C-alpha positions as a Python dict, from the first residue, in 0.01 Angstrom:
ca = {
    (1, 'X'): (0, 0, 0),
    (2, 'X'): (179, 249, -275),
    (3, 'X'): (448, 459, -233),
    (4, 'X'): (513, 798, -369),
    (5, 'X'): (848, 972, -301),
    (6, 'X'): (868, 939, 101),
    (7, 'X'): (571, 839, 222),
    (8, 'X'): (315, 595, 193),
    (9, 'X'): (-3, 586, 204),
    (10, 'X'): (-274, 321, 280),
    (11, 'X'): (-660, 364, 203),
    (12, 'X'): (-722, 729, 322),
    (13, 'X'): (-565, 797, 628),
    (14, 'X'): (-309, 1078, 740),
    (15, 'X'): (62, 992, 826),
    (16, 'X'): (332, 1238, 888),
    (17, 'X'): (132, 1560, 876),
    (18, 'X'): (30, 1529, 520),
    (19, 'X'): (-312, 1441, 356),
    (20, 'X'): (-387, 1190, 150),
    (21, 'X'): (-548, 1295, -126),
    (22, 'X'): (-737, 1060, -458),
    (23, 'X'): (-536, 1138, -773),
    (24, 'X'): (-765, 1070, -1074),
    (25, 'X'): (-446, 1038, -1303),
    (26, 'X'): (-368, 707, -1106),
    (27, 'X'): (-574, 399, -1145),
    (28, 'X'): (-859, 318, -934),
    (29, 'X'): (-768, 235, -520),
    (30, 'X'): (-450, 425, -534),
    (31, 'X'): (-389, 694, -355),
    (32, 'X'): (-145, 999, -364),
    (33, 'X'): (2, 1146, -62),
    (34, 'X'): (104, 1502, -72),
    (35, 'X'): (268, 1674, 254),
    (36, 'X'): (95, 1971, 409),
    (37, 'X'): (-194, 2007, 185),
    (38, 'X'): (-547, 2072, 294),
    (39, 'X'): (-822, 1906, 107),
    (40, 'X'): (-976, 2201, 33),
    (41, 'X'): (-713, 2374, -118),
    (42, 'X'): (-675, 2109, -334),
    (43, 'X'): (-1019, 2132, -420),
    (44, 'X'): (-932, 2472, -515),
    (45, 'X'): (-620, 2434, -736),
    (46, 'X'): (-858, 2147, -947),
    (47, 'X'): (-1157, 2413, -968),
    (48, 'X'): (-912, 2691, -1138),
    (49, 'X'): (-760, 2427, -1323),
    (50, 'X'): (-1062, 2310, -1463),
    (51, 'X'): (-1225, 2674, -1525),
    (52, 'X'): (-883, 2755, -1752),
    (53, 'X'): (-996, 2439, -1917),
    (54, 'X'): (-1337, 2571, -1985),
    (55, 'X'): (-1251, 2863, -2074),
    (56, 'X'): (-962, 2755, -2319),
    (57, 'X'): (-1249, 2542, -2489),
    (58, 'X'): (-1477, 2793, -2505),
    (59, 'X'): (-1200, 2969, -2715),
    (60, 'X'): (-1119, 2678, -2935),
    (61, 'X'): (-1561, 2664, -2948),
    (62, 'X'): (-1541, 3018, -3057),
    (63, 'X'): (-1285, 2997, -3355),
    (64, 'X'): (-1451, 2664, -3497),
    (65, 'X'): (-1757, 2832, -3493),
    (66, 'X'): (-1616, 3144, -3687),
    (67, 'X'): (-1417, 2924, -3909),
    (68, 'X'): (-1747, 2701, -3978),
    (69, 'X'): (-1904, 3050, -4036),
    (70, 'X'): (-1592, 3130, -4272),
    (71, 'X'): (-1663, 2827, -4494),
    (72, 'X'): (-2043, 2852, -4471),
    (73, 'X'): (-2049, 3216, -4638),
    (74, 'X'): (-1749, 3137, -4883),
    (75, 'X'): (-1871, 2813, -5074),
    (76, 'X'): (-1599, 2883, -5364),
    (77, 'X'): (-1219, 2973, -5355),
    (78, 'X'): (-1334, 3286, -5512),
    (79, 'X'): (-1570, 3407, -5269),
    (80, 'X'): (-1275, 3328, -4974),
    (81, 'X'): (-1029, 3538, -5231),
    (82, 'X'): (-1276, 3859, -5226),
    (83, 'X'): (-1385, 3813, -4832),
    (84, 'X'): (-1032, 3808, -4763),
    (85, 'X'): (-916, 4065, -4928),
    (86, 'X'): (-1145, 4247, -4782),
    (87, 'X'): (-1044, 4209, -4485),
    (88, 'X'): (-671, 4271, -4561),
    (89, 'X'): (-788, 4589, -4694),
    (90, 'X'): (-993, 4702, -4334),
    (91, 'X'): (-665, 4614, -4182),
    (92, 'X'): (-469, 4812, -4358),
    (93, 'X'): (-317, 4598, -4623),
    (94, 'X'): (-230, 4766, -4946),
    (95, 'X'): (-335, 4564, -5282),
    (96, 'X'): (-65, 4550, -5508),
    (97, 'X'): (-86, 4424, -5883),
    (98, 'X'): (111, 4096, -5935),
    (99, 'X'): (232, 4266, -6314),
    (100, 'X'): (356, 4562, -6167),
    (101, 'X'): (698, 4617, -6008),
    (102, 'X'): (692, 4628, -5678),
    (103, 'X'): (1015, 4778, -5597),
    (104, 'X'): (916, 5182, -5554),
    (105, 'X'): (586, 5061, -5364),
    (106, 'X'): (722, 4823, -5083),
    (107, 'X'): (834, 5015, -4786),
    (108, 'X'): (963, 4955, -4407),
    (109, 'X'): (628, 4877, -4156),
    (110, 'X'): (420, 4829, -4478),
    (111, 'X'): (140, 4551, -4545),
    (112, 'X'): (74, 4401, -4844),
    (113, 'X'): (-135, 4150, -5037),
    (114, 'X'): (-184, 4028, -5423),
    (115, 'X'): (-407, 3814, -5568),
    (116, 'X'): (-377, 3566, -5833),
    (117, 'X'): (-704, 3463, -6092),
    (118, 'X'): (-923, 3555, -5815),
    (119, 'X'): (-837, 3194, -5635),
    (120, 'X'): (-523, 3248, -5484),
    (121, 'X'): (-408, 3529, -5201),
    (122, 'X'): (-52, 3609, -5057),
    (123, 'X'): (-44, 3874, -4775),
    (124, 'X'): (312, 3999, -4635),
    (125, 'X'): (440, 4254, -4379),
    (126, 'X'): (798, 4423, -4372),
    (127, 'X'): (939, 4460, -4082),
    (128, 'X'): (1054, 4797, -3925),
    (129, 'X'): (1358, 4670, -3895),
    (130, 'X'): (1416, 4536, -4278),
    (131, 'X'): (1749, 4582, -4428),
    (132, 'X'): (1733, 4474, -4781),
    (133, 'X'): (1970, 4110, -4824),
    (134, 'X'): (1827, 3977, -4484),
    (135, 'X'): (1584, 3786, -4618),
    (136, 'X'): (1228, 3671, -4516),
    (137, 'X'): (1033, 3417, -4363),
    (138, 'X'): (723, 3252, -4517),
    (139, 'X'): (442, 3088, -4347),
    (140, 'X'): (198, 2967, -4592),
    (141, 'X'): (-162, 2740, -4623),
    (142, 'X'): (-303, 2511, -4864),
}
């Protein structure tokens, strides 16, 4: 016999108007008795729950795959450099020159990016909102 909350629940049987129901969570034999709930809907609520899994890993399936794709066609740091910038550039990133000033060029909404000997690459946005002295927040990769 277990109990869960009010009731308890023996083998599978119905007491009180709610169904007993096998809760894979809990070790094998024990049972988990939930009021007013039809097998069938629960049934349900574990098929949606596991299609939201599926599709979640089908997700996380397609980035590693696109990431593994990533590293396949860029076997150097300079070959990720110049496919990235690339890419910055589609988007709408402007290339700036890391010996040039910076301060007539950089503008409110703007998107940026510089690159260092061809192995390093710093993107940045400004905000809409940017008031010069309220500083920035970095998020960076190794």
């Amino acid at each position: 016999m277990t109990r869960f909350g009010n009731s308890t629940s023996v083998g599978l049987t119905k007491q009180d108007n709610s169904t007993t129901i096998p809760d894979p969570d809990l070790r094998p034999g024990l049972i988990k008795t939930q009021p007013s709930q039809h097998p069938t809907t629960v049934g349900l609520q574990r098929r949606k729950k596991h299609a939201k899994n599926a599709l979640s890993e089908a997700k996380v399936e397609s980035h590693a795959r696109s990431f593994i794709q990533f590293i396949s066609d860029n076997p150097t740091v300079f070959h990720a450099v110049q496919e990235l910038s690339g890419n910055l550039q589609s988007h709408g990133f402007i290339k700036l020159s890391a010996r040039d000033p910076w301060s007539d060029k950089i503008k409110r909404g703007g998107r940026y990016f510089v690159e260092r000997n061809g192995s390093a690459i710093i993107a940045f946005a400004v905000g809409n909102n940017y008031k010069p002295g309220n500083g920035a927040a970095v998020i960076a990769s190794h």
